[in-house]
Structures are given as C-alpha cells and as structure tokens.
Coordinates of C-alpha atoms in Angstrom, one line a residue:
Chain K
M1 CA -85.7 -97.4 -98.7
N2 CA -85.0 -95.1 -101.2
T3 CA -81.9 -93.3 -102.1
P4 CA -82.2 -90.2 -100.7
R5 CA -82.6 -87.1 -103.7
F6 CA -80.4 -84.4 -103.6
P7 CA -81.0 -81.0 -104.9
K8 CA -79.4 -80.6 -107.7
P9 CA -75.6 -80.3 -107.9
W10 CA -74.8 -76.1 -108.8
C11 CA -77.1 -75.7 -105.1
V12 CA -74.8 -77.9 -103.4
R13 CA -71.6 -77.0 -105.3
A14 CA -72.9 -72.9 -104.8
F15 CA -73.4 -74.4 -101.2
A16 CA -70.2 -75.7 -100.6
A17 CA -68.3 -72.6 -102.1
A18 CA -70.2 -70.4 -100.6
L19 CA -69.3 -72.8 -96.8
L20 CA -65.6 -72.2 -97.6
L21 CA -65.4 -68.8 -98.1
V22 CA -66.3 -69.1 -94.7
L23 CA -63.5 -71.0 -93.5
L24 CA -61.6 -68.9 -95.6
G25 CA -62.0 -66.0 -93.5
L26 CA -61.8 -67.5 -91.0
S27 CA -58.2 -68.9 -91.1
S28 CA -56.6 -66.0 -92.8
A29 CA -57.6 -64.2 -89.3
A30 CA -57.5 -65.8 -87.2
S31 CA -53.9 -65.3 -86.1
A32 CA -53.0 -62.1 -88.1
H33 CA -53.9 -60.1 -85.4
P34 CA -52.0 -57.9 -83.7
H35 CA -51.5 -57.5 -79.8
A36 CA -49.1 -54.5 -79.5
W37 CA -48.0 -52.4 -81.7
V38 CA -43.8 -50.4 -81.8
D39 CA -43.9 -46.8 -84.3
V40 CA -39.9 -47.1 -85.0
R41 CA -36.7 -45.6 -86.7
S42 CA -34.1 -47.4 -87.8
A43 CA -31.1 -45.8 -89.0
L44 CA -27.5 -48.3 -91.1
I45 CA -24.5 -47.2 -89.6
F46 CA -21.8 -47.2 -91.5
D47 CA -17.6 -47.7 -90.9
E48 CA -15.5 -46.0 -92.6
D49 CA -14.9 -48.7 -95.7
G50 CA -18.6 -47.6 -96.7
Q51 CA -19.8 -50.6 -94.9
V52 CA -22.4 -51.8 -93.2
V53 CA -21.6 -52.3 -89.0
A54 CA -24.7 -51.5 -87.5
I55 CA -28.6 -51.0 -87.8
E56 CA -30.0 -48.1 -85.1
Q57 CA -32.7 -48.9 -83.6
E58 CA -36.0 -46.8 -82.4
W59 CA -38.6 -48.5 -81.0
F60 CA -41.8 -46.5 -79.7
F61 CA -43.6 -48.6 -77.4
D62 CA -47.7 -48.6 -77.4
Y63 CA -50.0 -45.9 -75.9
F64 CA -51.1 -49.7 -73.7
Y65 CA -47.3 -50.6 -72.5
S66 CA -46.2 -47.7 -72.6
A67 CA -49.6 -47.2 -69.8
F68 CA -48.5 -51.0 -68.2
I69 CA -45.2 -50.3 -68.2
Q70 CA -45.1 -47.2 -65.5
E71 CA -48.3 -49.0 -63.5
E72 CA -45.6 -51.6 -63.0
L73 CA -43.0 -48.9 -61.7
E74 CA -46.0 -46.8 -59.9
G75 CA -46.5 -50.3 -58.2
D76 CA -42.1 -50.1 -57.3
G77 CA -42.0 -46.8 -55.4
G78 CA -42.6 -45.1 -58.8
V79 CA -40.9 -44.0 -62.2
T80 CA -37.3 -43.1 -62.1
Q81 CA -35.1 -43.4 -64.6
A82 CA -33.6 -47.0 -62.6
G83 CA -37.6 -48.5 -63.0
L84 CA -36.9 -47.7 -67.4
D85 CA -33.9 -49.8 -67.9
Q86 CA -33.8 -51.8 -65.5
I87 CA -37.4 -52.4 -67.5
A88 CA -35.1 -52.1 -70.9
S89 CA -32.3 -53.9 -69.6
E90 CA -34.9 -57.7 -69.3
N91 CA -36.1 -56.9 -72.3
M92 CA -33.5 -56.7 -74.1
T93 CA -31.9 -59.8 -73.1
E94 CA -35.6 -61.0 -73.7
L95 CA -35.8 -60.5 -76.7
E96 CA -32.3 -62.6 -77.7
Q97 CA -33.5 -65.4 -78.2
F98 CA -36.1 -64.1 -80.4
G99 CA -33.3 -62.2 -82.5
Y100 CA -33.4 -58.4 -81.0
F101 CA -36.5 -59.0 -83.6
T102 CA -33.9 -58.4 -86.8
D103 CA -34.0 -59.9 -89.7
V104 CA -30.7 -58.9 -91.8
R105 CA -29.8 -60.5 -95.7
I106 CA -27.3 -60.7 -98.0
G107 CA -29.5 -61.8 -101.0
M108 CA -31.8 -65.4 -99.1
F109 CA -29.1 -65.5 -96.8
S110 CA -29.8 -64.4 -92.6
V111 CA -26.2 -62.3 -91.7
G112 CA -25.4 -62.8 -87.7
L113 CA -26.1 -60.4 -85.5
G114 CA -23.9 -59.0 -82.7
E115 CA -24.7 -58.8 -79.2
P116 CA -26.8 -55.0 -78.7
H117 CA -25.1 -51.9 -77.4
S118 CA -26.0 -48.5 -76.6
V119 CA -29.1 -48.8 -75.1
A120 CA -31.1 -46.5 -73.9
T121 CA -35.2 -45.2 -72.5
Q122 CA -37.3 -42.7 -71.8
L123 CA -40.7 -42.5 -70.9
E124 CA -42.2 -39.5 -72.4
D125 CA -45.9 -37.7 -73.5
G126 CA -47.0 -41.3 -72.1
R127 CA -45.3 -43.6 -74.8
L128 CA -42.2 -45.6 -73.6
W129 CA -39.3 -44.6 -75.9
M130 CA -36.6 -47.4 -76.2
R131 CA -33.1 -47.2 -77.9
F132 CA -29.6 -49.2 -78.9
V133 CA -27.8 -50.4 -81.8
L134 CA -27.2 -53.8 -82.8
P135 CA -23.5 -54.8 -84.4
L136 CA -23.9 -56.7 -88.1
A137 CA -21.4 -60.1 -87.3
E138 CA -19.3 -59.1 -90.7
P139 CA -20.1 -56.1 -92.6
V140 CA -21.8 -55.8 -95.5
D141 CA -20.6 -53.4 -98.3
P142 CA -23.9 -53.2 -100.0
G143 CA -21.7 -51.4 -102.9
E144 CA -21.4 -56.2 -103.2
T145 CA -25.2 -57.8 -102.0
K146 CA -28.1 -57.0 -102.0
F147 CA -28.8 -56.1 -98.3
S148 CA -32.1 -55.8 -97.1
Y149 CA -33.1 -56.2 -93.7
A150 CA -36.5 -56.5 -91.5
I151 CA -38.2 -55.6 -88.3
Y152 CA -41.1 -57.4 -87.2
D153 CA -41.6 -60.3 -84.2
P154 CA -42.1 -63.7 -86.1
T155 CA -45.6 -64.7 -84.1
Y156 CA -47.5 -61.2 -85.5
Y157 CA -48.3 -60.1 -81.9
V158 CA -46.2 -57.1 -82.0
E159 CA -46.6 -55.1 -85.2
L160 CA -43.7 -52.8 -85.9
L161 CA -43.6 -50.7 -88.5
H162 CA -41.8 -47.3 -89.2
L163 CA -42.2 -44.5 -88.6
T164 CA -44.3 -42.5 -91.8
D165 CA -42.9 -39.8 -93.5
E166 CA -39.9 -40.3 -91.8
P167 CA -36.2 -41.8 -93.9
I168 CA -34.2 -44.1 -93.3
M169 CA -31.1 -43.0 -92.0
M170 CA -27.8 -42.7 -93.0
V171 CA -24.7 -42.8 -90.3
G172 CA -21.2 -42.7 -91.6
N173 CA -19.6 -43.4 -94.1
A174 CA -22.3 -43.4 -96.9
E175 CA -21.1 -43.8 -100.4
P176 CA -22.3 -41.6 -102.5
G177 CA -25.6 -42.4 -104.0
C178 CA -26.6 -44.5 -101.0
A179 CA -29.7 -45.8 -101.5
A180 CA -32.2 -47.6 -98.8
R181 CA -36.4 -48.1 -100.0
L182 CA -38.6 -48.7 -97.3
M183 CA -41.3 -51.7 -99.2
P184 CA -44.9 -52.5 -97.3
P185 CA -45.6 -55.8 -96.1
S186 CA -47.3 -57.1 -99.2
P187 CA -49.0 -60.4 -97.8
T188 CA -50.6 -63.1 -100.1
M189 CA -53.7 -65.1 -99.4
E190 CA -51.5 -68.2 -100.0
A191 CA -49.5 -67.3 -97.8
V192 CA -50.9 -66.2 -94.7
A193 CA -53.5 -70.0 -95.3
L194 CA -50.0 -71.9 -95.2
A195 CA -49.1 -70.5 -92.9
N196 CA -52.3 -70.7 -91.1
S197 CA -52.5 -74.8 -91.9
L198 CA -49.8 -76.0 -90.5
G199 CA -49.4 -79.0 -89.1
I200 CA -49.6 -79.5 -85.6
D201 CA -45.8 -80.7 -85.5
Q202 CA -45.1 -77.0 -86.7
S203 CA -45.4 -74.2 -85.2
P204 CA -47.5 -71.5 -87.2
D205 CA -47.4 -69.3 -84.7
F206 CA -43.5 -68.2 -85.9
S207 CA -44.3 -67.7 -90.2
L208 CA -46.8 -65.6 -89.9
G209 CA -45.0 -62.4 -88.6
E210 CA -42.6 -62.5 -92.1
L211 CA -45.5 -62.1 -94.0
F212 CA -46.8 -59.0 -92.0
A213 CA -43.5 -57.7 -92.3
E214 CA -42.0 -54.4 -94.2
W215 CA -38.2 -54.9 -95.6
V216 CA -35.9 -52.6 -95.9
H217 CA -33.8 -52.5 -99.3
V218 CA -30.1 -51.3 -99.3
S219 CA -28.7 -50.1 -102.9
C220 CA -25.1 -48.8 -103.5
P221 CA -23.5 -48.0 -106.4
Chain E
M1 CA -92.5 -76.8 -96.0
S2 CA -93.8 -72.6 -94.7
P3 CA -90.9 -70.8 -96.7
A4 CA -91.3 -72.2 -99.9
H5 CA -95.4 -71.7 -99.7
D6 CA -96.5 -69.2 -98.0
H7 CA -95.1 -65.7 -98.8
S8 CA -96.7 -64.7 -102.2
A9 CA -94.5 -63.8 -104.9
G10 CA -94.2 -59.9 -103.8
R11 CA -91.1 -61.1 -101.7
V12 CA -89.7 -63.0 -104.2
P13 CA -87.5 -59.4 -104.6
W14 CA -86.0 -58.6 -101.7
L15 CA -84.1 -61.9 -102.1
A16 CA -83.4 -61.7 -104.9
V17 CA -81.2 -58.3 -103.9
T18 CA -80.0 -60.7 -101.8
A19 CA -79.3 -62.9 -103.4
A20 CA -77.3 -60.9 -106.2
G21 CA -75.5 -59.5 -103.2
V22 CA -73.3 -62.2 -101.6
A23 CA -72.7 -63.0 -105.8
I24 CA -70.9 -59.9 -106.6
A25 CA -69.5 -60.5 -102.5
L26 CA -68.3 -64.1 -103.8
V27 CA -66.7 -62.6 -107.1
L28 CA -65.1 -59.7 -105.6
V29 CA -63.0 -61.5 -103.1
W30 CA -62.3 -64.6 -105.9
L31 CA -61.4 -61.3 -107.4
A32 CA -59.7 -59.0 -104.6
G33 CA -57.1 -62.8 -103.5
V34 CA -56.7 -62.8 -107.4
T35 CA -55.2 -59.8 -107.9
G36 CA -53.3 -60.2 -104.9
L37 CA -55.5 -57.1 -103.4
W38 CA -56.0 -58.9 -101.2
G39 CA -53.1 -58.6 -98.9
G40 CA -53.6 -54.9 -99.7
A41 CA -56.9 -55.1 -97.7
L42 CA -55.3 -56.9 -95.4
V43 CA -52.7 -54.2 -94.5
W44 CA -55.5 -51.8 -94.1
I45 CA -57.9 -53.2 -92.1
Q46 CA -54.3 -53.9 -89.2
S47 CA -53.3 -50.2 -89.7
M48 CA -56.7 -49.5 -89.4
Q49 CA -57.1 -51.4 -86.2
R50 CA -53.6 -49.7 -85.4
H51 CA -54.9 -46.3 -85.8
F52 CA -58.6 -46.7 -83.7
F53 CA -56.2 -48.5 -80.9
D54 CA -54.1 -45.5 -80.2
E55 CA -57.9 -43.0 -80.9
L56 CA -58.9 -45.6 -78.8
G57 CA -55.9 -44.9 -76.2
A58 CA -56.0 -41.4 -76.9
A59 CA -59.7 -41.9 -76.0
V60 CA -59.1 -42.2 -72.2
A61 CA -57.1 -40.5 -71.4
A62 CA -58.5 -37.5 -72.0
V63 CA -61.4 -39.2 -70.5
R64 CA -59.1 -38.5 -67.3
E65 CA -57.7 -35.2 -67.9
Q66 CA -61.3 -33.6 -69.2
G67 CA -63.8 -35.9 -67.4
G68 CA -67.1 -36.0 -68.7
L69 CA -67.2 -34.4 -72.2
A70 CA -65.0 -36.6 -73.4
A71 CA -67.0 -39.8 -72.5
F72 CA -68.4 -39.2 -75.1
S73 CA -66.1 -39.5 -78.3
L74 CA -64.6 -42.3 -76.1
I75 CA -67.7 -43.9 -76.9
A76 CA -68.6 -43.1 -80.2
I77 CA -64.3 -43.9 -81.1
S78 CA -65.5 -47.5 -79.0
F79 CA -68.3 -48.4 -80.5
F80 CA -67.1 -46.7 -84.8
Y81 CA -65.0 -50.5 -82.9
G82 CA -66.5 -52.6 -82.8
V83 CA -68.6 -52.4 -86.1
F84 CA -64.9 -52.1 -87.9
H85 CA -63.7 -55.4 -85.8
A86 CA -67.0 -57.5 -86.5
A87 CA -65.9 -56.3 -90.0
G88 CA -63.5 -57.9 -90.7
P89 CA -63.2 -62.3 -91.0
G90 CA -63.0 -63.7 -87.6
H91 CA -63.7 -66.7 -85.6
G92 CA -67.4 -65.5 -83.9
K93 CA -68.4 -64.6 -87.7
A94 CA -67.7 -67.8 -88.8
V95 CA -69.0 -69.8 -86.7
V96 CA -72.1 -67.1 -85.7
A97 CA -72.7 -67.4 -90.5
T98 CA -72.2 -71.6 -90.3
F99 CA -74.4 -71.6 -87.9
L100 CA -77.4 -70.2 -90.0
L101 CA -76.4 -71.0 -93.1
T102 CA -76.8 -74.8 -91.6
Q103 CA -79.6 -75.1 -89.7
K104 CA -82.7 -73.8 -89.6
N105 CA -83.1 -70.5 -87.4
D106 CA -85.3 -67.2 -88.4
L107 CA -84.2 -63.7 -88.3
R108 CA -85.1 -63.4 -84.8
R109 CA -83.2 -66.7 -84.1
G110 CA -80.2 -64.9 -85.7
L111 CA -80.8 -61.8 -84.7
A112 CA -80.5 -63.0 -81.2
L113 CA -77.6 -65.0 -81.5
S114 CA -75.8 -61.9 -82.9
T115 CA -76.6 -59.8 -79.9
L116 CA -76.3 -61.7 -77.4
A117 CA -73.0 -63.3 -78.6
A118 CA -71.4 -60.0 -78.3
F119 CA -73.4 -58.7 -75.8
F120 CA -71.1 -61.7 -74.1
Q121 CA -68.7 -61.0 -74.8
G122 CA -68.2 -57.3 -73.2
V123 CA -69.2 -59.4 -70.0
T124 CA -66.6 -61.4 -70.3
A125 CA -63.7 -58.5 -70.6
V126 CA -64.9 -56.9 -67.9
V127 CA -65.3 -60.1 -65.5
A128 CA -61.7 -61.7 -67.1
V129 CA -60.2 -58.0 -66.5
Q130 CA -62.2 -57.3 -62.5
V131 CA -60.9 -61.0 -61.6
T132 CA -57.5 -61.1 -63.0
V133 CA -56.6 -57.5 -61.4
M134 CA -59.0 -57.6 -58.9
L135 CA -58.5 -61.1 -56.9
L136 CA -54.9 -62.0 -58.3
D137 CA -53.8 -58.4 -58.4
I138 CA -50.7 -58.9 -60.6
P139 CA -49.3 -56.9 -63.1
L140 CA -51.0 -55.3 -65.1
R141 CA -48.4 -56.2 -68.3
E142 CA -49.5 -59.9 -67.0
A143 CA -52.6 -59.9 -66.5
R144 CA -54.1 -58.9 -70.4
S145 CA -52.6 -62.3 -71.4
T146 CA -54.2 -64.1 -67.8
A147 CA -57.0 -62.6 -69.2
M148 CA -56.5 -63.2 -72.5
E149 CA -56.6 -67.6 -71.5
V150 CA -60.4 -67.4 -71.7
E151 CA -60.4 -68.2 -75.5
A152 CA -59.1 -71.3 -75.3
V153 CA -62.5 -72.3 -72.9
S154 CA -64.2 -70.5 -75.9
Y155 CA -62.5 -72.4 -78.2
A156 CA -63.4 -76.0 -76.1
L157 CA -66.9 -74.9 -76.3
I158 CA -67.4 -74.5 -79.4
L159 CA -65.9 -77.8 -81.0
L160 CA -68.8 -79.5 -77.8
I161 CA -71.0 -77.5 -79.0
G162 CA -70.2 -78.9 -83.5
V163 CA -70.2 -81.9 -81.7
F164 CA -73.1 -81.7 -80.6
L165 CA -75.4 -80.2 -83.6
A166 CA -73.8 -83.1 -85.7
F167 CA -74.7 -85.8 -83.1
S168 CA -78.6 -84.0 -83.2
A169 CA -78.5 -84.4 -87.2
I170 CA -77.4 -88.0 -87.6
R171 CA -79.7 -88.8 -84.5
R172 CA -82.7 -87.3 -87.7
L173 CA -81.1 -88.9 -90.4
R174 CA -81.8 -92.3 -88.1
G175 CA -84.7 -91.1 -87.4
H176 CA -86.0 -91.1 -90.8
A177 CA -85.4 -94.6 -91.3
H178 CA -88.1 -96.2 -89.0
H179 CA -91.4 -93.2 -90.5
H180 CA -89.8 -91.3 -93.6
H181 CA -93.0 -90.1 -93.9
G182 CA -92.3 -87.3 -92.1
P183 CA -90.3 -85.6 -93.6
E184 CA -90.7 -82.2 -91.4
I185 CA -89.3 -83.0 -88.0
A186 CA -85.7 -81.8 -89.5
E187 CA -87.2 -78.7 -89.8
Q188 CA -87.9 -77.8 -86.6
P189 CA -85.6 -74.0 -85.8
T190 CA -82.9 -74.4 -82.9
S191 CA -83.7 -75.2 -79.4
W192 CA -83.2 -71.4 -77.8
W193 CA -80.8 -72.9 -75.0
K194 CA -78.8 -74.3 -78.4
L195 CA -78.7 -70.4 -79.4
V196 CA -77.8 -69.0 -76.0
A197 CA -75.1 -71.3 -75.1
L198 CA -73.7 -71.1 -79.4
A199 CA -74.1 -67.5 -78.1
F200 CA -72.4 -68.0 -74.6
S201 CA -69.9 -69.2 -76.6
I202 CA -68.6 -67.5 -79.1
G203 CA -68.6 -65.0 -76.2
L204 CA -67.1 -66.0 -74.1
R205 CA -63.3 -65.6 -76.5
P206 CA -62.4 -61.6 -75.1
C207 CA -62.6 -58.9 -77.0
S208 CA -58.0 -57.9 -77.0
G209 CA -59.1 -54.3 -77.4
A210 CA -61.7 -54.8 -74.5
I211 CA -59.1 -55.6 -72.7
L212 CA -56.7 -53.1 -72.9
V213 CA -59.3 -50.5 -72.9
L214 CA -60.1 -51.8 -69.2
L215 CA -56.5 -52.1 -68.4
L216 CA -56.3 -48.7 -69.4
A217 CA -58.7 -47.4 -67.2
H218 CA -57.9 -49.5 -64.3
T219 CA -54.3 -47.5 -64.9
F220 CA -56.1 -43.7 -64.4
E221 CA -58.3 -45.5 -61.6
M222 CA -61.3 -44.6 -64.0
A223 CA -63.0 -48.8 -64.2
W224 CA -66.6 -47.4 -65.0
A225 CA -65.1 -45.7 -68.7
G226 CA -63.9 -48.3 -69.0
I227 CA -66.9 -50.7 -69.0
V228 CA -68.8 -48.3 -70.5
A229 CA -66.5 -47.9 -73.7
V230 CA -66.4 -52.1 -73.6
F231 CA -70.4 -52.4 -73.7
A232 CA -69.9 -49.4 -76.2
M233 CA -67.5 -52.5 -77.8
S234 CA -70.6 -54.0 -78.2
A235 CA -73.2 -52.3 -79.8
G236 CA -71.0 -51.7 -82.7
T237 CA -70.1 -55.6 -82.8
A238 CA -74.0 -56.7 -82.7
G239 CA -74.9 -54.6 -84.9
A240 CA -72.6 -55.3 -87.7
V241 CA -73.0 -59.0 -87.1
G242 CA -76.4 -58.9 -87.7
I243 CA -76.6 -57.2 -90.7
L244 CA -74.2 -60.5 -91.2
A245 CA -76.8 -63.0 -89.8
Y246 CA -79.3 -61.0 -91.7
V247 CA -78.1 -62.0 -95.1
T248 CA -77.3 -65.6 -93.9
V249 CA -80.7 -66.1 -93.0
H250 CA -82.3 -65.3 -95.8
L251 CA -79.9 -66.8 -97.7
R252 CA -80.6 -69.6 -96.5
T253 CA -84.1 -69.2 -97.7
L254 CA -83.2 -68.3 -101.3
A255 CA -81.0 -71.7 -101.4
L256 CA -84.2 -73.8 -99.7
R257 CA -86.3 -72.4 -102.4
F258 CA -84.5 -73.0 -105.2
A259 CA -83.5 -76.7 -104.0
R260 CA -86.8 -77.0 -103.5
A261 CA -88.8 -76.0 -106.8
R262 CA -86.6 -78.1 -108.9
G263 CA -86.8 -81.2 -106.6
D264 CA -90.6 -83.1 -108.2
D265 CA -90.5 -84.6 -105.0
H266 CA -88.8 -82.8 -102.1
H267 CA -92.6 -84.1 -99.2
H268 CA -90.6 -86.7 -99.4
H269 CA -86.8 -86.8 -99.2
G270 CA -86.0 -82.4 -98.6
A271 CA -85.7 -83.2 -94.5
R272 CA -83.4 -85.5 -95.1
W273 CA -80.6 -83.9 -97.0
L274 CA -81.7 -80.7 -94.8
D275 CA -80.1 -82.9 -91.7
L276 CA -77.1 -84.0 -94.2
V277 CA -76.4 -79.7 -94.1
A278 CA -77.3 -79.6 -91.0
L279 CA -73.7 -82.2 -90.4
T280 CA -71.6 -80.4 -92.1
G281 CA -72.0 -77.8 -90.3
G282 CA -71.6 -79.1 -87.2
V283 CA -68.7 -80.6 -88.3
L284 CA -67.9 -78.0 -89.6
I285 CA -68.5 -75.8 -86.6
A286 CA -66.3 -78.7 -84.4
L287 CA -63.5 -78.5 -86.6
L288 CA -63.7 -74.0 -86.7
G289 CA -63.9 -74.4 -83.0
A290 CA -61.1 -77.8 -82.9
S291 CA -58.1 -75.5 -85.1
L292 CA -58.3 -72.6 -82.6
L293 CA -58.2 -74.6 -79.9
Q294 CA -55.3 -76.4 -81.1
V295 CA -53.8 -72.4 -82.5
A296 CA -54.1 -71.3 -78.9
L297 CA -53.1 -73.9 -76.6
K298 CA -49.8 -74.3 -78.5
A299 CA -49.6 -70.4 -78.3
V300 CA -45.5 -69.4 -77.0
P301 CA -44.8 -66.7 -74.3
Q302 CA -44.2 -63.2 -75.7
P303 CA -41.0 -62.1 -75.2
I304 CA -41.5 -58.5 -73.4
F305 CA -45.3 -58.0 -74.0

C-alpha cells in the first residue's frame, strides 16, 4: 500500500482557509442576534453640588413585545393602567438581578446602584413605554473622575440603543460646560470570537452584550 | 473523472470568474478584520435588522387596518428580510457551505439543499407557533421562547449528520485499502435522502423574525397574513443561500480541477484525499452542531422578554 499522495500544498491551504472563513462567519454571528429591541432616552440627574446622583431612563419597547403585553392584558380582562403598572413593577423586579441593564463606571470601576423609583408606564400608539429613575449608591463628581455609563443586556438578547438625534439630558445643577457624549458600539472581530468561544463552564452569554454596548461619557470642567 | 475531462476550455472563464470573486471576498474579509471595518459592518447589520423588524411590525399592523393591498407590502418586506437575513452570516449557511465544499454534489443538489432548508424553516416556524399558541394556550410572550426551543433539536440533528458524514468517509477510506484500483468510488454524489435530512435539520431551527411576525399576526387574528409573510421570507432566504450554494459548488469543482491538473498520479490516489476532505467536512459539521447545541442548552432565561 502506497502512502496517499496529496495535492499541492497551496491547494490544501486555500481549502483550509476557505473552511476557516466559514467557521469564523459562524462563530461571529451565531450568538450576535438580538431578539428584542428597546429605544432608550436617558438623562443625568445632578444634585446641588453638581454631582451626579441618578440616571433617569425611558424605555420604548419594540412593536412585538408591546403587542404581546397588550394581548396578555386583554386576556386578563382588558388593558388598564393598573394592569400596565403591574407588568412594569414585575419587570423592574426581574431586572434587579441584571442590575437594570445599567453599567455605571468611574474610570474602570463599577459604581453601585440604589433602588429604582418613580416607575411609570404607558401604552401609546402600539408601543409600550416605561420610565424609572435609577439612583447611584454614592454621588459622583464628573469633574474629578472619568464617569461613564452604558445601558445594555449582557446576554445581547435585547438590544438597547439610545434614540438617535436626541441628546443626553442633564437635569439639576450641572456645572456649565458639562457634556455627555454618546459613543456607538465598536465590537472587534477578536473580542466577538472570544466571547463566542468561551469554555463550557464559562458563559459566553454574559459577555456578548458588552461588546455591542453604547457608552455615554460624561465630562465636566 | 468527469469534472476534469468532460468540459472544454470554453467553460474555464466561468470558473476563473468565480475563483477571482471568492479570492477578492477573502481579501476583503481579511482587510475588514484588520482595519476594524468588520465591527462597523456588524453594527450595521444589527441596525438593519432592527430597522427590518420595525418595518415588519408596521406592515402587519397596516394589513389589519387597510386590508388586502397592504399585504403586498408585507410580502415584499418579508421577502427582502429573508434575503437580508440569509446574506448575513449564520449557522445554516456555514453548514451548507461546509457540506457543499467537502462532499461531492452537483449544482442541482446544491440548489435543492438551499431551497429545501429555507422551505423547512418556514414550515417549522408555522408549526411551532400553531402548536404553542393553539395547543398549549400560553401567553405569547412565553410562546415565543417556547417556539424557539426547537432549535436545540436542529443542532443535535446537525451534529448527528456530521458524525454520519464522517463515518461514511471513514468507511470509504477503509474500502480503498482493499481495492485501491477503483478511485471513482468516493466520487459518488450525495444521496438525495441525505440531502433532505440535512435540509430538514437546518430548517428545524425556526427564524426568530418569522416567529415574531406569526405571533403578531395571531394577536391581530390574521394568522393567514403571518403565514404568507413567512413563506415570502423563505423564498428570499432560498434565493440568497442558493447563490452561496452556486458559488460553493463551482469553487469545489475549480479546486478539484487544479488539484488534478497538478498531481501526476491522480487516477490512483485522487479519491483517497477526497475522502479525507469529506471526513474533515463531516467532523467540522459535527463540531458546528455540537457548539451550537452547547450554547442553546445553557441559554440563560430572559428577565422580562
């Protein structure tokens, strides 16, 4: 029996390259697939001393989710404000273990969050709307430290993005010259491939969303 | 050895064009990765997807309010969503491309595979939604995630088919050890039932867009509009994956022709390395299935959606 003769090496290499490409295409996008969408509007709330004490958020749920909620309420005897409030309160409870999808940082360090309050909700033109104010555990002086926040689902099942053409609002006694810049997501091929290839014991599910997160950078003079 | 001999020089430009196109695509993908454009492209794909879902939702609502005529716009949007969804990277295409690249298939089989997979995907979505909504009678919010659970079965089947393909290649390799005078044995095209099984396993993963549209149509009590939209999506997907199948089948033919033109002793050993390629392909498909299955099984429950 002769040893098998293989075609010229370049041919095998080209073939391997094509296969790798296919695999890369798969790994990059297999998990990169949000199934629900939320339009976000957010505002920074400052105290008397010009420190950030809370982030107010408005969420506009997508058409499908809104319709499902509507159907759920109709099944329970009609869409009422009490029914909507009930759903919003359940959702806030569920979101607690996910840190309300809100990642606040000073430099590289995470900032603790308090209990959300002023929860409100409405169903208008087929879209479900929810508002809440999320306090920071400690007030932050954005003039002293690099302060930023992002609103995202770590699993990337839900894609939360700020409404385009709407600035980040500043409420309260912000220093004149304070600015909030919205940075669009910029995932890299390596990072997404890594997030998808984590081992069995680690969960890639919890690292993907961050790669597709929008960040708000706050700076004060 | 038919592909190498039965075509005259007149066919060569076609293959050269395909090869050049693939080469350019490879370079572009590499450049995109190096320059960071890839991330931008990915973000763009996601924003298009977001946009499509908005349009789909609005189109279903328009059919409810305006009736018949608006159905055409729903069909058109669904079709383009199908094209778009299939043009982006995804597991179905990875399996189809790997399969067509590593196993012997003619164009007819390649196109049949892509069309059947897209059609099965539409059927899966319709059946999954009908079953969850009609029989189980659960809220639509939960019906959606329940309907998506079929995907684990799809991945398991892909894993099985990959293993099966690998084992047939091994069996052929063993066979050659006994009669190595018959190199043509390995060049048997894939059997049709194997093709249908593969298409079925790919299609068993329902498209999330199809499920959403079906559920929305259901809330409006217009299930028919949802079903029409889903098959328009399937048609779009079939077209886009069909183009991929066309390119892949030609790419394989081209690679084989080069390999044979350069190897001197090909009539005696060609089949053997083809079986090794088929074995690699089977293993790759099994690995794809396994990794997808693993991700699907450990999916975390969503807090509110």
